[in-house]
Coordinates of C-alpha atoms in Angstrom, one line a residue:
M16 CA -65.2 -136.5 -40.0
T17 CA -63.8 -137.8 -43.5
K18 CA -61.0 -135.2 -43.0
K19 CA -60.2 -136.4 -39.5
I20 CA -60.0 -139.8 -40.4
S21 CA -57.6 -139.2 -43.5
Y22 CA -55.2 -137.1 -41.1
T23 CA -55.4 -139.9 -38.5
L24 CA -54.4 -142.5 -41.1
M25 CA -51.8 -140.1 -42.4
Y26 CA -50.2 -139.8 -39.0
A27 CA -50.4 -143.4 -38.2
M28 CA -48.5 -144.3 -41.4
A29 CA -45.9 -141.6 -40.7
I30 CA -45.3 -143.0 -37.2
I31 CA -45.1 -146.7 -38.7
W32 CA -42.6 -145.5 -41.3
L33 CA -40.5 -143.9 -38.6
I34 CA -40.3 -146.8 -36.3
P35 CA -37.2 -148.6 -37.9
L36 CA -35.5 -145.1 -38.4
V37 CA -36.1 -144.3 -34.4
W38 CA -35.0 -147.8 -33.6
T39 CA -31.9 -147.5 -35.6
F40 CA -30.8 -144.2 -34.0
W41 CA -31.8 -145.4 -30.5
T42 CA -29.7 -148.6 -30.8
A43 CA -26.6 -146.9 -32.5
F44 CA -26.1 -144.7 -29.2
R45 CA -26.7 -147.3 -26.8
P46 CA -24.0 -149.4 -25.0
K47 CA -23.7 -152.8 -26.5
K48 CA -25.0 -154.5 -23.2
L49 CA -28.2 -152.5 -23.5
A50 CA -28.5 -152.7 -27.3
L51 CA -31.6 -155.0 -27.3
S52 CA -32.6 -154.5 -23.8
P53 CA -36.6 -153.7 -23.3
S54 CA -35.7 -151.4 -20.6
I55 CA -35.6 -147.7 -21.2
T56 CA -32.6 -145.9 -19.8
F57 CA -30.6 -142.8 -20.6
D58 CA -27.3 -144.5 -20.9
F59 CA -25.9 -143.3 -24.4
T60 CA -22.4 -143.5 -26.0
L61 CA -20.5 -142.8 -29.0
A62 CA -17.9 -145.6 -28.7
N63 CA -20.1 -147.5 -31.3
F64 CA -19.3 -145.1 -34.0
S65 CA -15.7 -145.0 -33.1
H66 CA -15.6 -148.7 -33.3
V67 CA -17.1 -148.8 -36.7
W68 CA -14.9 -146.2 -38.0
Q69 CA -11.7 -148.0 -36.8
G70 CA -13.0 -151.3 -37.8
A71 CA -13.6 -150.6 -41.4
P72 CA -12.1 -148.0 -44.1
F73 CA -15.3 -145.9 -44.2
S74 CA -13.3 -143.0 -44.9
T75 CA -12.3 -144.6 -48.3
Y76 CA -15.7 -145.8 -48.7
Y77 CA -17.0 -142.2 -48.2
L78 CA -14.6 -140.7 -50.7
N79 CA -15.3 -143.3 -53.4
T80 CA -19.1 -142.8 -53.1
L81 CA -18.7 -138.9 -53.2
L82 CA -16.5 -139.0 -56.4
V83 CA -19.1 -141.7 -57.9
V84 CA -22.2 -139.6 -57.0
V85 CA -20.8 -136.3 -57.9
G86 CA -19.3 -137.5 -61.3
I87 CA -22.7 -139.0 -62.3
F88 CA -24.7 -136.3 -61.4
T89 CA -22.3 -133.7 -63.2
V90 CA -22.5 -135.8 -66.5
Q91 CA -26.2 -136.1 -66.1
F92 CA -26.7 -132.5 -65.7
L93 CA -25.2 -131.9 -68.8
T94 CA -26.6 -134.6 -71.0
A95 CA -30.1 -134.1 -69.4
T96 CA -30.0 -130.3 -69.8
M97 CA -29.2 -130.4 -73.6
A98 CA -31.6 -133.6 -74.3
A99 CA -34.4 -131.8 -72.4
F100 CA -33.8 -128.3 -74.2
A101 CA -33.9 -130.3 -77.7
F102 CA -37.2 -132.1 -76.8
A103 CA -38.8 -129.1 -75.6
R104 CA -37.7 -126.0 -78.0
I105 CA -36.1 -127.5 -81.1
D106 CA -38.2 -129.1 -83.8
F107 CA -36.6 -131.8 -85.7
W108 CA -37.7 -135.1 -87.6
G109 CA -38.8 -137.8 -85.5
K110 CA -38.9 -135.9 -82.4
Q111 CA -41.9 -137.4 -80.8
L112 CA -40.5 -140.9 -81.5
V113 CA -37.4 -140.4 -80.0
F114 CA -38.8 -138.9 -77.0
V115 CA -41.1 -142.1 -76.5
L116 CA -37.8 -144.2 -76.9
F117 CA -36.4 -142.1 -74.0
L118 CA -39.4 -142.5 -71.7
A119 CA -39.4 -146.4 -72.6
Q120 CA -36.1 -146.5 -70.7
I121 CA -38.1 -145.5 -67.5
M122 CA -40.1 -148.5 -67.5
I123 CA -37.0 -150.8 -67.8
P124 CA -35.5 -151.8 -64.5
A125 CA -31.8 -151.3 -64.5
D126 CA -31.2 -154.7 -63.0
I127 CA -32.2 -156.3 -66.2
L128 CA -29.2 -154.6 -68.0
I129 CA -26.6 -155.8 -65.3
F130 CA -25.3 -158.6 -67.5
P131 CA -24.8 -156.8 -70.9
N132 CA -23.4 -154.0 -69.0
Y133 CA -21.0 -156.0 -67.0
T134 CA -20.0 -157.7 -70.4
T135 CA -19.5 -154.4 -72.1
L136 CA -17.2 -153.2 -69.0
R137 CA -15.2 -156.4 -69.2
D138 CA -14.5 -155.9 -72.8
L139 CA -13.3 -152.4 -72.2
S140 CA -11.4 -153.4 -69.1
L141 CA -13.3 -151.2 -66.8
L142 CA -14.2 -153.9 -64.0
D143 CA -13.3 -152.7 -60.4
T144 CA -13.0 -149.1 -61.4
K145 CA -15.0 -145.8 -60.4
L146 CA -15.5 -145.2 -64.0
G147 CA -17.1 -148.6 -64.6
I148 CA -19.5 -148.1 -61.8
M149 CA -20.6 -144.5 -63.2
M150 CA -21.0 -145.5 -67.1
P151 CA -24.5 -147.0 -67.1
Y152 CA -26.0 -143.9 -65.5
L153 CA -24.3 -141.0 -67.2
A154 CA -27.7 -140.3 -68.9
S155 CA -31.0 -140.2 -67.4
A156 CA -34.4 -140.6 -69.0
F157 CA -35.9 -139.5 -65.8
G158 CA -33.9 -136.4 -65.8
V159 CA -34.6 -135.8 -69.4
F160 CA -38.3 -135.9 -68.8
L161 CA -38.4 -133.8 -65.7
L162 CA -36.5 -131.0 -67.1
R163 CA -38.4 -131.1 -70.4
Q164 CA -41.6 -130.6 -68.4
M165 CA -40.0 -127.8 -66.6
F166 CA -38.7 -126.1 -69.8
K167 CA -41.9 -126.5 -71.5
T168 CA -43.7 -124.1 -68.8
L169 CA -41.2 -121.3 -69.3
P170 CA -42.7 -118.7 -71.8
Y171 CA -41.7 -118.8 -75.5
E172 CA -41.4 -115.1 -75.3
L173 CA -38.3 -115.4 -73.5
D174 CA -36.7 -117.0 -76.4
E175 CA -37.7 -114.4 -78.7
A176 CA -36.5 -111.6 -76.6
A177 CA -33.1 -113.4 -76.2
R178 CA -32.7 -113.9 -79.9
M179 CA -33.4 -110.1 -80.5
E180 CA -30.6 -109.4 -78.4
G181 CA -28.4 -111.6 -80.6
C182 CA -28.3 -114.7 -78.1
S183 CA -27.6 -118.1 -79.8
L184 CA -29.6 -121.4 -78.6
W185 CA -26.5 -122.3 -76.4
Q186 CA -26.5 -118.9 -74.6
I187 CA -30.5 -119.2 -74.1
L188 CA -30.1 -122.7 -72.6
W189 CA -27.5 -121.7 -70.0
K190 CA -28.6 -118.1 -69.3
I191 CA -32.1 -118.3 -69.4
Y192 CA -33.5 -121.8 -69.0
V193 CA -31.0 -123.4 -66.6
P194 CA -31.3 -120.4 -63.9
L195 CA -35.0 -120.3 -64.1
S196 CA -35.6 -124.2 -63.9
R197 CA -33.2 -124.3 -60.5
P198 CA -36.2 -126.1 -58.6
A199 CA -36.3 -129.0 -61.1
Y200 CA -32.6 -129.2 -60.8
I201 CA -32.6 -129.5 -57.0
S202 CA -35.2 -132.2 -57.4
F203 CA -33.6 -134.2 -60.1
G204 CA -30.1 -133.9 -57.9
V205 CA -31.9 -135.1 -54.8
V206 CA -33.2 -138.1 -56.9
S207 CA -30.0 -138.8 -58.5
V208 CA -27.8 -138.5 -55.4
S209 CA -30.0 -140.7 -53.3
Y210 CA -30.5 -143.2 -55.7
H211 CA -26.5 -143.8 -56.4
W212 CA -25.7 -143.3 -52.9
N213 CA -28.0 -146.2 -51.8
N214 CA -27.3 -148.2 -55.0
F215 CA -26.0 -151.5 -53.9
L216 CA -26.2 -154.4 -56.6
W217 CA -24.3 -152.8 -59.4
P218 CA -21.2 -151.8 -57.2
L219 CA -21.5 -155.1 -55.7
I220 CA -20.9 -156.9 -59.0
V221 CA -18.6 -154.5 -60.6
T222 CA -16.0 -153.8 -57.8
N223 CA -13.7 -156.2 -55.9
S224 CA -11.1 -154.0 -54.1
V225 CA -11.6 -151.7 -51.1
E226 CA -10.0 -148.7 -53.1
N227 CA -13.2 -148.9 -55.3
R228 CA -15.8 -149.9 -53.0
L229 CA -18.8 -147.9 -52.3
L230 CA -20.6 -147.2 -48.7
T231 CA -23.4 -149.6 -49.4
V232 CA -21.2 -152.6 -50.3
G233 CA -18.8 -151.6 -47.2
L234 CA -21.8 -151.7 -44.9
A235 CA -22.9 -155.0 -46.0
I236 CA -19.6 -156.5 -45.5
F237 CA -19.1 -155.0 -42.2
A238 CA -22.4 -156.3 -41.0
Q239 CA -21.6 -159.8 -42.0
S240 CA -18.0 -159.7 -40.7
F241 CA -17.0 -162.2 -38.0
E242 CA -16.0 -159.4 -35.8
T243 CA -19.2 -157.7 -35.9
G244 CA -21.5 -160.8 -35.7
A245 CA -24.9 -159.9 -34.4
Q246 CA -23.7 -156.8 -32.3
W247 CA -26.5 -154.3 -33.3
S248 CA -24.9 -151.4 -31.8
E249 CA -22.0 -151.4 -34.5
V250 CA -24.3 -152.2 -37.1
T251 CA -26.9 -149.5 -36.7
A252 CA -24.0 -147.1 -35.9
A253 CA -22.5 -148.2 -39.4
T254 CA -26.0 -147.7 -40.9
I255 CA -26.4 -144.0 -39.6
I256 CA -22.9 -143.2 -41.0
V257 CA -24.0 -144.3 -44.4
I258 CA -27.5 -142.4 -44.4
I259 CA -26.9 -139.3 -42.5
P260 CA -25.7 -137.2 -45.2
L261 CA -29.1 -138.2 -47.2
I262 CA -31.3 -137.3 -44.3
I263 CA -29.5 -133.9 -43.7
A264 CA -29.7 -133.2 -47.6
Y265 CA -33.4 -133.9 -47.8
M266 CA -34.3 -131.9 -44.9
L267 CA -32.5 -128.9 -46.2
F268 CA -34.1 -129.2 -49.8
Q269 CA -37.5 -130.8 -49.0
R270 CA -39.4 -127.7 -50.0
Q271 CA -37.6 -127.1 -53.2
F272 CA -37.9 -131.0 -53.9
M273 CA -41.7 -130.8 -53.5
N274 CA -42.3 -127.6 -55.4
S275 CA -40.2 -128.8 -58.4
F276 CA -42.7 -131.5 -59.2
I277 CA -45.7 -129.2 -58.8
H278 CA -44.1 -126.7 -61.1
S279 CA -43.2 -129.2 -63.7
G280 CA -46.6 -130.6 -64.0
I281 CA -45.7 -133.9 -62.5
K282 CA -48.6 -135.4 -60.3

């Protein structure tokens, strides 16, 4: 009986969570005059997406977002990998203290650092640039922690065997640890990409021009524009244009995403 109740509550919560997403998809494909109609009909159209794509430079927003997201993850991949390997396998003075300081960064909300980050970028003349959006996120404490946990699960005998073959630490890292930690990298990639794809406040503050504006900021401006007003068909269509890549990515990598946390010892 307890098991049945648990499953019932789980399915009920899942349905509640899906209601806004289902409504968004339903409204996006409906004609404007039927967008808020309570009647259920099967009149669907793609005109809303065409109007949205022509009404705002979403192609530019997409390109900017891809450049920023891929750029951040690429640098995070390098910095988190090397830091995690150092914390997992290299002994040095103050190792535990430095690692605790890294973990402390996870407890600090990014919004608290907006003012000092903005001041720094202003002094460097990097406001309203893609590099300015990326700079505060080029290192990831969460990525270091996740990869460290994964590296520590790998047998130390692999290091000894590689050293006997004449491999350096650099070769051990990139030829053994990185390939064997593929699930953790997929998980970290999903978290990093989804966070920066959905990031809104920092790009809103830093950017002013269309040439450097990201999808989230472009969507907010489009939804508040005079031409759109309260036309929910266009607003929901624009929302789907923004979120559909993340939905597809999660559907493709959800199994690896869940397995990576299990293998790395994160509950």
